[in-house]
XYZ file of C-alpha atoms in Angstrom:
597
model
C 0.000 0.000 0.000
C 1.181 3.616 -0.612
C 1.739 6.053 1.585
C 1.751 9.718 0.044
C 3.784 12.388 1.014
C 0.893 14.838 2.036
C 1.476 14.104 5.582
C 4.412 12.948 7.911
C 4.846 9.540 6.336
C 5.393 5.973 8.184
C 7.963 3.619 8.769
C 6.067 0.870 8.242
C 3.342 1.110 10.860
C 3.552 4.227 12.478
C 5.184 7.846 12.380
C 8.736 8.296 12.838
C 9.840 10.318 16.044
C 13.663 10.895 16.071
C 15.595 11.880 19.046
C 18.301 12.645 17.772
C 21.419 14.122 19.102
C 22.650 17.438 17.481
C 25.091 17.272 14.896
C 28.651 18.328 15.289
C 30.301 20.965 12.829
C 33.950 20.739 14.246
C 35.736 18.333 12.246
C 39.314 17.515 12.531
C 42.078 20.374 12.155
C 44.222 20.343 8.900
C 47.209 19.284 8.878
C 49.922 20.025 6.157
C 48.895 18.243 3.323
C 52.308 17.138 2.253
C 53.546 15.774 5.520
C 50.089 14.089 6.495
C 50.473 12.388 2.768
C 54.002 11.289 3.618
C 52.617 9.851 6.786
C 49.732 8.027 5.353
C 51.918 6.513 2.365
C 53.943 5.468 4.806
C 51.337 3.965 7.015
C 49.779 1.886 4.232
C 52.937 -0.422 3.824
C 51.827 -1.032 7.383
C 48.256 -1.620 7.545
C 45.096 -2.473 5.302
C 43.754 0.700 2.862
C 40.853 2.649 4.651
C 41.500 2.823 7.797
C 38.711 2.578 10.912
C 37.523 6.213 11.838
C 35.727 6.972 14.322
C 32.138 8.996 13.872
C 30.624 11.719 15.914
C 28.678 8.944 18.404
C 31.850 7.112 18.557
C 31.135 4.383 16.650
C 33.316 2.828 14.376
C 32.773 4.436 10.152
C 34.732 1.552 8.842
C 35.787 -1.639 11.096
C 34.735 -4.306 8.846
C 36.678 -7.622 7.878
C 34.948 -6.946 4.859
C 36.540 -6.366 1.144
C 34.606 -3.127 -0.079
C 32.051 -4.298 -2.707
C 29.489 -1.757 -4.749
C 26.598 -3.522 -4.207
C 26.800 -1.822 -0.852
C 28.723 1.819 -1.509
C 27.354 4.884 -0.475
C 27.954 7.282 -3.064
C 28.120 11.249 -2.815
C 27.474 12.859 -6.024
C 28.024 16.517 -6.243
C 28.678 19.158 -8.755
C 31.756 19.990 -8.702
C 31.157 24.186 -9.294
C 28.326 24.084 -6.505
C 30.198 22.231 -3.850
C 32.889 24.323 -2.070
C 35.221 26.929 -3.140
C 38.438 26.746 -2.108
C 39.544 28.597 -4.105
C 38.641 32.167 -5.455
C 41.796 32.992 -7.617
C 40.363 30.565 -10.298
C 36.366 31.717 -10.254
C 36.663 33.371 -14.116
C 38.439 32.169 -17.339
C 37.824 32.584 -20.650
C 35.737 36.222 -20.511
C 33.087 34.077 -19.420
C 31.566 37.216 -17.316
C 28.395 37.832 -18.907
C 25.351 38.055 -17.055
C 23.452 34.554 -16.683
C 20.499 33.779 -15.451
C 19.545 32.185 -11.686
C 21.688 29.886 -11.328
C 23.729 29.124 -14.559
C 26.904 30.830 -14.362
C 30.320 29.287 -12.610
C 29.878 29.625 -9.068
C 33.093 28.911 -7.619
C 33.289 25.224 -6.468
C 36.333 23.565 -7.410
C 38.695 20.089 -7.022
C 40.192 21.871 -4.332
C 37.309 22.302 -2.332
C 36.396 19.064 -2.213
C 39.383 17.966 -0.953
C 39.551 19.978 1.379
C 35.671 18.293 2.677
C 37.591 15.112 2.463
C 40.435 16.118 4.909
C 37.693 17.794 7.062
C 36.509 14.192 7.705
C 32.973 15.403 5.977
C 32.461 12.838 3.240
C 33.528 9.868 6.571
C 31.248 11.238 9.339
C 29.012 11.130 6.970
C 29.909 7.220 5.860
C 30.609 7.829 2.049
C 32.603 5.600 -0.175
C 32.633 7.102 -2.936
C 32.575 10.313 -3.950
C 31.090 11.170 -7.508
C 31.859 14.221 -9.143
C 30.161 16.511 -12.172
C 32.478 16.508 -15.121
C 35.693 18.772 -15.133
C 36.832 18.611 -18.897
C 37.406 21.631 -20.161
C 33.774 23.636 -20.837
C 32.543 25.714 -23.755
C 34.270 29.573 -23.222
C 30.708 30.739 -24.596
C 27.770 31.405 -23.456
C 24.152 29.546 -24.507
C 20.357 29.583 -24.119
C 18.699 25.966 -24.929
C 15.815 27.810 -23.888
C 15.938 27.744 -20.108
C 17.974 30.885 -19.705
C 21.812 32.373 -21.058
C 23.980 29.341 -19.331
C 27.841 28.700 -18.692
C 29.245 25.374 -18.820
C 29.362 25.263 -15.435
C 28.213 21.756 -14.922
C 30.629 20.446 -16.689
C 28.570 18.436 -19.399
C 29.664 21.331 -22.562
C 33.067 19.398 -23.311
C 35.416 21.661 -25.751
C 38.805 19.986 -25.148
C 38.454 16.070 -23.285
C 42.278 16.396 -22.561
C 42.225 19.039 -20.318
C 41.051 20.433 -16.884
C 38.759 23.478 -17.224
C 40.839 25.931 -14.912
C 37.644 27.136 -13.056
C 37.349 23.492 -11.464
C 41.053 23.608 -10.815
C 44.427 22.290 -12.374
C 45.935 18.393 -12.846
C 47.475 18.866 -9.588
C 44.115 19.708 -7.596
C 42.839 16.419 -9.466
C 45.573 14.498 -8.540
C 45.665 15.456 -4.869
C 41.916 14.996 -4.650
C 41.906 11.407 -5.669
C 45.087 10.516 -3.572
C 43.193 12.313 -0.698
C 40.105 10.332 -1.178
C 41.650 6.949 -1.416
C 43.953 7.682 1.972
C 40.442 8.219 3.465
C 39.365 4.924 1.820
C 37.351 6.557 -0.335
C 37.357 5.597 -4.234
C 36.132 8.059 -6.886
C 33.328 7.765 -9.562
C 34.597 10.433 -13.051
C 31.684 10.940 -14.735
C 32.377 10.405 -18.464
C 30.554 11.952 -21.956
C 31.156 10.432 -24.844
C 27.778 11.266 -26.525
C 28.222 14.936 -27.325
C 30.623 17.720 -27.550
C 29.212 21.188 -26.130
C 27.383 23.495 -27.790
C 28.235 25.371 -30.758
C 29.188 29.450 -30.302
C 30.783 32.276 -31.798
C 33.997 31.158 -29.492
C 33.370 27.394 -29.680
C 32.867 26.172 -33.558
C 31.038 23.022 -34.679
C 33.228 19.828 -34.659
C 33.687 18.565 -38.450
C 31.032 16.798 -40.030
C 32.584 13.604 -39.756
C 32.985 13.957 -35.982
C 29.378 15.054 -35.562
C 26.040 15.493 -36.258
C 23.997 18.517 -36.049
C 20.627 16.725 -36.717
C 17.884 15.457 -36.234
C 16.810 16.141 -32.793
C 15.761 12.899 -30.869
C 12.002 12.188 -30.520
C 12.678 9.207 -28.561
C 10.010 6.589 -30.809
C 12.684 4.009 -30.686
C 16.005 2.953 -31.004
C 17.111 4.725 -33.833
C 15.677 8.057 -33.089
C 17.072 7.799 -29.376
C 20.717 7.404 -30.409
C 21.105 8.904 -33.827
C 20.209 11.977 -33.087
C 20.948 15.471 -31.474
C 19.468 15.118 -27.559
C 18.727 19.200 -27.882
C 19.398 21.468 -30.662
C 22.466 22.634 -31.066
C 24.317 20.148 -29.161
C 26.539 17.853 -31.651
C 25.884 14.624 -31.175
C 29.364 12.618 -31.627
C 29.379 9.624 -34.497
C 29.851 7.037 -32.112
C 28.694 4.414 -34.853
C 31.244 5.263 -36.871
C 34.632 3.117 -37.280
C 35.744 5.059 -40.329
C 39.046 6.692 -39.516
C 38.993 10.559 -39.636
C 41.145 13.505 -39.156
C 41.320 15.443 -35.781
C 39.118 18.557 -35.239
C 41.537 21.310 -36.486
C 40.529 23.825 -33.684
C 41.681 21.035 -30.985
C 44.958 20.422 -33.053
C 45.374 24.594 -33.099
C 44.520 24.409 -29.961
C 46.960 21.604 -28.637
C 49.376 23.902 -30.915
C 49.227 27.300 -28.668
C 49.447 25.135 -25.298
C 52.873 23.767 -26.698
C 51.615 19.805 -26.356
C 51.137 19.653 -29.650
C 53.625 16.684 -30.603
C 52.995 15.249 -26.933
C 49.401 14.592 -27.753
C 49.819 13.248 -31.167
C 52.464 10.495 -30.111
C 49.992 9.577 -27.363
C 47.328 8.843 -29.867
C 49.860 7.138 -32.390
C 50.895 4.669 -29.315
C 47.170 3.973 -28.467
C 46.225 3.218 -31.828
C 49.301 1.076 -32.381
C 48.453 -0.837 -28.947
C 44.875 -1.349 -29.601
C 44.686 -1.686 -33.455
C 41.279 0.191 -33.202
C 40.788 2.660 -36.347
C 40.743 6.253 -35.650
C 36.989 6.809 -35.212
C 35.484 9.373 -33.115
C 34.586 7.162 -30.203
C 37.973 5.304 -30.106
C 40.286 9.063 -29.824
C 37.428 9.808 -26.961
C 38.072 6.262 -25.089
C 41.616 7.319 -25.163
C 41.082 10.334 -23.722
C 39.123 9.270 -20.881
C 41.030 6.280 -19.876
C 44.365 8.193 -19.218
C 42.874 9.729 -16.423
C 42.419 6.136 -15.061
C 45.898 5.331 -15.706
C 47.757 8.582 -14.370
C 45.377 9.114 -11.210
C 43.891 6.253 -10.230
C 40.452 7.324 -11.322
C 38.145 3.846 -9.516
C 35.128 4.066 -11.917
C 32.954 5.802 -13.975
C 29.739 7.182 -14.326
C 28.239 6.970 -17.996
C 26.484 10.164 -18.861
C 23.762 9.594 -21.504
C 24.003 6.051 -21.867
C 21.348 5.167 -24.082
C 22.185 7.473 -26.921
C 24.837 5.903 -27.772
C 24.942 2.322 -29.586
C 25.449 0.210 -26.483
C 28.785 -1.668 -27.972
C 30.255 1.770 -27.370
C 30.404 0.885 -23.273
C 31.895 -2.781 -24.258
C 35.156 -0.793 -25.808
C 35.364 1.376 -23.070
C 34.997 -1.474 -20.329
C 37.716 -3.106 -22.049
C 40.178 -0.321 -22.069
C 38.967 1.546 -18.587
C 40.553 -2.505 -17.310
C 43.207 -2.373 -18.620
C 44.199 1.005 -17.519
C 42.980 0.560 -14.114
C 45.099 -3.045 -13.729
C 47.843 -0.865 -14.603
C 47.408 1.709 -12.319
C 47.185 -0.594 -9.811
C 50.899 -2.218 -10.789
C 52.154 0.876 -10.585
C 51.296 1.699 -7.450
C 51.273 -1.347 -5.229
C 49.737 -1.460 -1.895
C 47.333 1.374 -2.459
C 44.835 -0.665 -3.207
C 43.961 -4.282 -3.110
C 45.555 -5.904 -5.872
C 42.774 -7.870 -7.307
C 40.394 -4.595 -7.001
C 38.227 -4.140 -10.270
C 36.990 -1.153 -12.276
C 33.420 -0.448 -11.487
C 30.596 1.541 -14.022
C 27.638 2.907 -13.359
C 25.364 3.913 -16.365
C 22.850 6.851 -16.810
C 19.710 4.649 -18.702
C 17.234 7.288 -18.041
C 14.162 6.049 -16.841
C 15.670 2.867 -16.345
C 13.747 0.917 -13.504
C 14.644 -1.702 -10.791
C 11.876 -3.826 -12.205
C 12.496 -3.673 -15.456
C 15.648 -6.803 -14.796
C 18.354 -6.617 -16.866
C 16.257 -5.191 -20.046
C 14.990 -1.663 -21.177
C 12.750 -1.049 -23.572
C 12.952 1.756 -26.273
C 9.774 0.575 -27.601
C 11.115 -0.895 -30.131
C 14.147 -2.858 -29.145
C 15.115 -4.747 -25.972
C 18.643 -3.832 -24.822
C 20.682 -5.418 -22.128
C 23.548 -2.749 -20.725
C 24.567 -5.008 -18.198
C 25.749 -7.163 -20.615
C 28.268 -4.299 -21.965
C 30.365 -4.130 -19.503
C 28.083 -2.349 -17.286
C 27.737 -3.033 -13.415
C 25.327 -1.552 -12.007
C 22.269 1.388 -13.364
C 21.269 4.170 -11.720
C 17.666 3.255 -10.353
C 14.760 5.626 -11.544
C 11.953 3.759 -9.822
C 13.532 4.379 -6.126
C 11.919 7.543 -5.696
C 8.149 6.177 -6.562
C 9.167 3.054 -4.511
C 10.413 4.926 -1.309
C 6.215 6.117 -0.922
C 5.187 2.534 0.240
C 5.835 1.098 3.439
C 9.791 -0.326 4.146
C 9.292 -4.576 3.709
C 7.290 -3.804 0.222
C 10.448 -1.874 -0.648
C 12.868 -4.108 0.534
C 11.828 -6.884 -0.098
C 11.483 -6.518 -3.349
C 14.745 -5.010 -3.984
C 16.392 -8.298 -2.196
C 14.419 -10.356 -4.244
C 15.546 -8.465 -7.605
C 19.430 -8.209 -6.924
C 19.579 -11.363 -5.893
C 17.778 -13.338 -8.809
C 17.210 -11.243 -12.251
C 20.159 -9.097 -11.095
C 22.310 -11.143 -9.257
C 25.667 -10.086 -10.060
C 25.061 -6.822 -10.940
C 23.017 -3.866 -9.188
C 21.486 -0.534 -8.989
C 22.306 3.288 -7.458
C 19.370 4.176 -6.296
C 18.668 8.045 -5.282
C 15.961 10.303 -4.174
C 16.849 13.323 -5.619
C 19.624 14.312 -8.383
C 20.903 17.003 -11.050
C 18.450 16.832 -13.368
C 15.165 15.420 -11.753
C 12.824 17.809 -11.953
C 10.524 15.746 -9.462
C 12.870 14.674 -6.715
C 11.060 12.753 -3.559
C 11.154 15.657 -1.470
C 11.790 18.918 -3.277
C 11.301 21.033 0.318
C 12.950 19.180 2.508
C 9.751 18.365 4.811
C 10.363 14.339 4.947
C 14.293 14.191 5.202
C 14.652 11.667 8.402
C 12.011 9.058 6.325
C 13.427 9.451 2.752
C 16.852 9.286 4.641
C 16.166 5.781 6.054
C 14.183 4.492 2.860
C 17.674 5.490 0.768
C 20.239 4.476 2.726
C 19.022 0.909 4.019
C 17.568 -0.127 0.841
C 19.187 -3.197 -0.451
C 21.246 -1.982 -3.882
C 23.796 0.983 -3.880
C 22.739 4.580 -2.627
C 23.511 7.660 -3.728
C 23.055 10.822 -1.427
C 23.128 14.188 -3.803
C 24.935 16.978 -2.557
C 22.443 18.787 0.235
C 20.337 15.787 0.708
C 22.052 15.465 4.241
C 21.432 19.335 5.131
C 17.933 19.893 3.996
C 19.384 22.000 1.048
C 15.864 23.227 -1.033
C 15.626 21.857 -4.645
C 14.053 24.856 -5.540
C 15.545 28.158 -5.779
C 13.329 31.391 -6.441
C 13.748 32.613 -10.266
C 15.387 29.380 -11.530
C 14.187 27.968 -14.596
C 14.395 23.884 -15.002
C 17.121 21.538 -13.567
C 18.672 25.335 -11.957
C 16.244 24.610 -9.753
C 18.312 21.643 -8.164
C 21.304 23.254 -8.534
C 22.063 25.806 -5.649
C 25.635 26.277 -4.324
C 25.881 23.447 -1.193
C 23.895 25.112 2.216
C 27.268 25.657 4.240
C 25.552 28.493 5.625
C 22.297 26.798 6.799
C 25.012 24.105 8.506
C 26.947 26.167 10.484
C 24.364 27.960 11.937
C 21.709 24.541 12.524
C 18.961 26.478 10.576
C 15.223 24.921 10.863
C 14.154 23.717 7.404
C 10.367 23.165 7.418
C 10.528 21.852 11.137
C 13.574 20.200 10.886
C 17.181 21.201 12.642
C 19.689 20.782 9.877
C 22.721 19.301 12.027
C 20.176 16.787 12.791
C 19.319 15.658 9.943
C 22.890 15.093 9.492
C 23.709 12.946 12.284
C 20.506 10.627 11.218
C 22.592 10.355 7.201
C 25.754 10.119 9.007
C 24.569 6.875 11.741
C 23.048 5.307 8.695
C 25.678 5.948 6.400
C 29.057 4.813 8.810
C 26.567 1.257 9.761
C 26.466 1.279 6.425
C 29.854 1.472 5.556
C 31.160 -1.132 8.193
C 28.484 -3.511 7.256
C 28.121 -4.846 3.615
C 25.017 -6.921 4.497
C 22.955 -3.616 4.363
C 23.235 -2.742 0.599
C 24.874 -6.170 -0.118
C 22.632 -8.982 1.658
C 19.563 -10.840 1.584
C 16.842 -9.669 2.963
C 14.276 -10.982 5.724
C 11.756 -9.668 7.643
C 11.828 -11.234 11.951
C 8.918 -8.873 12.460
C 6.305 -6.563 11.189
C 5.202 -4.820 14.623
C 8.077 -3.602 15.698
C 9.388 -3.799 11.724
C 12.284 -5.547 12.409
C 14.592 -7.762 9.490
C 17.659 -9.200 9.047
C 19.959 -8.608 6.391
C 22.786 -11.624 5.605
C 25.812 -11.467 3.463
C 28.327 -13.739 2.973
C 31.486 -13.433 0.507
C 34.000 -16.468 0.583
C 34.222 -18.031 4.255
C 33.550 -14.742 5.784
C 29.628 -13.412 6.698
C 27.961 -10.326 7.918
C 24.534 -10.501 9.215
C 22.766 -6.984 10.813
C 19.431 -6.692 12.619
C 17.517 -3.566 12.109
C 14.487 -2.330 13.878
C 12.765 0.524 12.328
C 9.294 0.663 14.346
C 10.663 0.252 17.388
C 9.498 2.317 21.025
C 12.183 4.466 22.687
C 13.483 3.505 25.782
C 14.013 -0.396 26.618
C 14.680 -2.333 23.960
C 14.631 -6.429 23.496
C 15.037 -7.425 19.903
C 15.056 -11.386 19.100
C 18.317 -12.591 17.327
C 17.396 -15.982 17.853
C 19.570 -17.865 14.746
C 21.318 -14.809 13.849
C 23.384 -13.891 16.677
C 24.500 -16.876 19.276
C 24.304 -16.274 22.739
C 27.379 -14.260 23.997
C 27.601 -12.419 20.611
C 28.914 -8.879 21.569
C 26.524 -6.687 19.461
C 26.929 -2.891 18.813
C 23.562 -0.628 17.992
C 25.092 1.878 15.502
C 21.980 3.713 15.969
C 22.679 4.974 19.679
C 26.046 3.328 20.433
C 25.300 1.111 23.331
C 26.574 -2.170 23.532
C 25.173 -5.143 24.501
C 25.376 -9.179 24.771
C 23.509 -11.653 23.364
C 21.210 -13.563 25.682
C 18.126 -16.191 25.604
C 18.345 -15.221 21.854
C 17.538 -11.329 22.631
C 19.887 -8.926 22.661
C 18.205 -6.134 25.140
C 19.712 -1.933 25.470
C 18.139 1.364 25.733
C 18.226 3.711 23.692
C 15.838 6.780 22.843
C 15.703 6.184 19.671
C 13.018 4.276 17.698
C 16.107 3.091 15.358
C 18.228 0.238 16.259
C 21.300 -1.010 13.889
C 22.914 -3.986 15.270
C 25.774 -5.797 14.214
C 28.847 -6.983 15.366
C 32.123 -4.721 15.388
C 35.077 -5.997 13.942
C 38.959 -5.190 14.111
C 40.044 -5.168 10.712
C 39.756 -2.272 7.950
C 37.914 -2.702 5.004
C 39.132 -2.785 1.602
């Protein structure tokens, strides 16, 4: 049965009351970023990558036996002009200072700033693995209107030059010190990747040669065909990515490459990739070249594939194949940074691909199985009508899928996003509820910059997807502002406890689910992965104050059981394992001594 969001919704049988402790804004102090990388190098000869942190309750973020899998990472996806700005000195290039409309001109947010989040210890009290970032290519230097306003590149999806960083996101040192920074926080980053189109064409950006791109038709979306052979919008060229004809570079990048001086460095790259791979020089094949070296030179973990259904789906095979092989060596070149045996991961943008749709979607007309090029996992766009029903109709049924049609691969699935114009809650007036439906949901999650502060997905005189699009609520942080009846810092700790259980327990995202109970809602969630297991209890409906939750076959008697929820402690006895907490949330599991992977 549905419940609507025209009310306070229900956890499964009645309404949600948090206690919840207030959030704390004082993260650790910054150290030297030099010396704290020599130190951590150092340390990881020692010990395993991603060390155990400890969150704001205390409770362990990451103290799992456990070798990190995606069918249970909690992914932060942010745009990378709209996040932080660390940096001022690099908020204009190009001229690009004409007026824009609400919302559509560079903002300031760069590679730097998100760094500097990750030393904070934001992205870990808040238990993400991953962190995935808008595109930071180098943009159109002109400005457009596709109809929704006079617009910058600013979100990164206008690509004029794929070999280079645009300078308002930051430089190829700010990228490389961002990923090293991420991974010595044991956390692995997503790139997201364009291969369908170039940016728009202006006065300072010129159309792409004709055998590069097309300039028409415009999709109408009727079937196959008219889905990827197309133009998306007018006046973005839509790159040949059928073709396998070899063709000339664009002589503005060449020009370009030229007056930068890396002229000759950039065509003996290509000659060497060519040579190695014995691909012809079509469009798609330069492109796959381009995107892979970031893999290989900075340890790039995975992608996320922008448009991926308007392009012929062979396209995500090739770039599968070579996004391995860069990543294997990557990983021989820099022993001990990561597992050895750890794999490349992709996550593709189907739009309005759904959970229950399997491993098919249907363009009306054809029947097309991504997962089977190359593709792990899709980004989910069912989760947000699922999340209205009550929790074992969700997850049960996302248990049932991942571990049958799917089994093998997976979803992301998300509430709200970039370019969802009808996010689960646009105000903010359900975040503790939508919280818990995303982030113990069986399947990856993916928490969009703001969806832990309460940050509004609507901002007054924004046209469209601006709309979701505000710079990140710092403000409305530091000071613990009340969002329609909700204390910001609050809402925070509630992401953070579920995220860091989360993140020390792969059974949440990664195991099979079972309901013990409907009233108190209360399931188990098992996961297993060679000789090793991870089973968690959860109890969702439960009364604050004394608690007695049966573990009978789950938990032996003399188990010592942590609630990630509260952080009491507690031993397993007569098949109950019996705390209080204030809460009406309970997250048990055991704790464990090793660092995930």
């Amino acid at each position: 049965m549905a419940v609507p969001f025209n009310g306070m919704i229900t956890a499964h049988r009645r309404t949600i009351g948090l206690t919840i402790p207030r959030f704390s804004v004082s993260f650790k102090s910054k150290f030297n970023s030099m010396i704290k990388r020599t130190i951590l190098l150092v340390l990881t000869v020692f010990i395993t990558w991603g060390c155990a942190d400890k969150g704001p309750n205390g409770v362990s973020t990451q103290d799992s036996n456990f070798p990190f899998t995606w069918n249970n990472a909690n992914v932060y996806f942010l745009l990378t002009d709209r996040f932080n700005n660390a940096d001022p000195g690099n908020d204009l290039n190009f001229g690009r200072a004409e007026r824009t409309s609400v919302n559509r001109g560079f903002q300031g947010g760069d590679l730097e700033g998100i760094t500097e989040k990750i030393e904070e210890g934001y992205f870990t009290d808040l238990g993400i693995t991953a962190i995935w970032m808008t595109p930071f290519f180098e943009q159109n230097h002109g400005l457009v209107d596709e109809g929704t306003g006079a617009t910058y590149g600013y979100h990164g999806y206008w690509i004029k030059d794929w070999t280079a960083l645009d300078p308002n996101f930051g430089t190829e040192a700010d990228l490389e010190e961002l990923v090293s920074t991420a991974h010595e926080h044991g956390i692995r980053i997503v790139m997201d990747v364009v291969i369908n189109h170039t940016g728009p064409v202006t006065e300072q950006d010129p159309v792409w040669p004709e055998e590069w791109v097309r300039t028409s038709p415009r999709c109408t979306y009727e079937g196959y065909e008219s889905t990827i052979e197309c133009t998306l919008v007018d006046n973005l060229p839509d790159i040949r990515t059928e073709s396998e004809e070899d063709v000339s570079l664009p002589p503005q990048l060449l020009e370009k490459w030229k007056n930068e001086g890396r002229l000759e460095e950039e065509l003996a790259e290509l000659d060497a990739f060519f040579a190695t791979t014995g691909y012809p020089r079509a469009p798609k094949y330069y492109i796959i070249k381009w995107l892979t070296d970031y893999i290989r030179k900075y340890g790039i973990n995975a992608y996320r594939l922008d448009t991926a259904k308007h392009t012929e789906e062979g396209v995500w095979s090739d770039l599968r194949k070579e996004a391995d092989r860069a990543y294997s060596e990557w990983l021989a070149a820099h022993p001990g940074l990561l597992p050895e045996d750890d794999t490349f991961y992709m996550v593709g943008e189907v739009y309005n691909y759904v959970i229950s749709g399997g491993r098919l979607f249907d363009f009306g007309d054809t029947l097309v199985d991504f997962f089977g090029e190359g593709i792990d996992h899709l980004i989910n766009f069912e989760f947000k009508y699922d999340a209205r029903n009550h929790y074992e109709d969700i997850f049960a049924k996302y248990s049932s899928i991942l571990h049958h049609e799917l089994a093998g691969k997976g979803v992301m699935n998300y509430i709200s996003s970039h370019d969802d114009g009808d996010p689960l809650d646009k105000m903010r007036k359900y975040p503790f509820e939508a919280a818990t439906r995303l982030l113990l949901c069986p399947g990856a999650s993916q928490v969009y910059y703001g969806d832990e502060s309460s940050r509004l997905l609507f901002a007054p005189g924004a046209n469209g997807d601006a709309n979701l699009r505000s710079f990140m609520n710092w403000d409305k942080i530091s000071e613990n502002a009340d969002v329609n009846g909700h204390r910001v810092q609050e809402v925070m700790e509630h992401y953070g406890k579920l995220g860091r259980f989360r993140r020390q327990h792969p059974a949440v995202g990664a195991g099979l689910h079972e309901m013990i109970s409907p009233d108190p809602y209360v399931f188990v969630r098992r996961y297993a992965v060679g000789e090793q297991s991870d089973d968690v209890v959860i109890g969702l409906d439960l009364e604050a104050g004394e608690k007695k939750i049966n573990v009978e076959g789950i938990f032996p008697d003399g188990t010592s059981l942590t609630d990630g929820y509260s952080g009491e402690k507690t031993t397993v006895r007569n098949g109950f394992a019996s705390f209080r907490s204030d809460a009406t949330i309970a997250l048990l599991g055991q704790s464990y001594n090793q660092s995930s992977q």
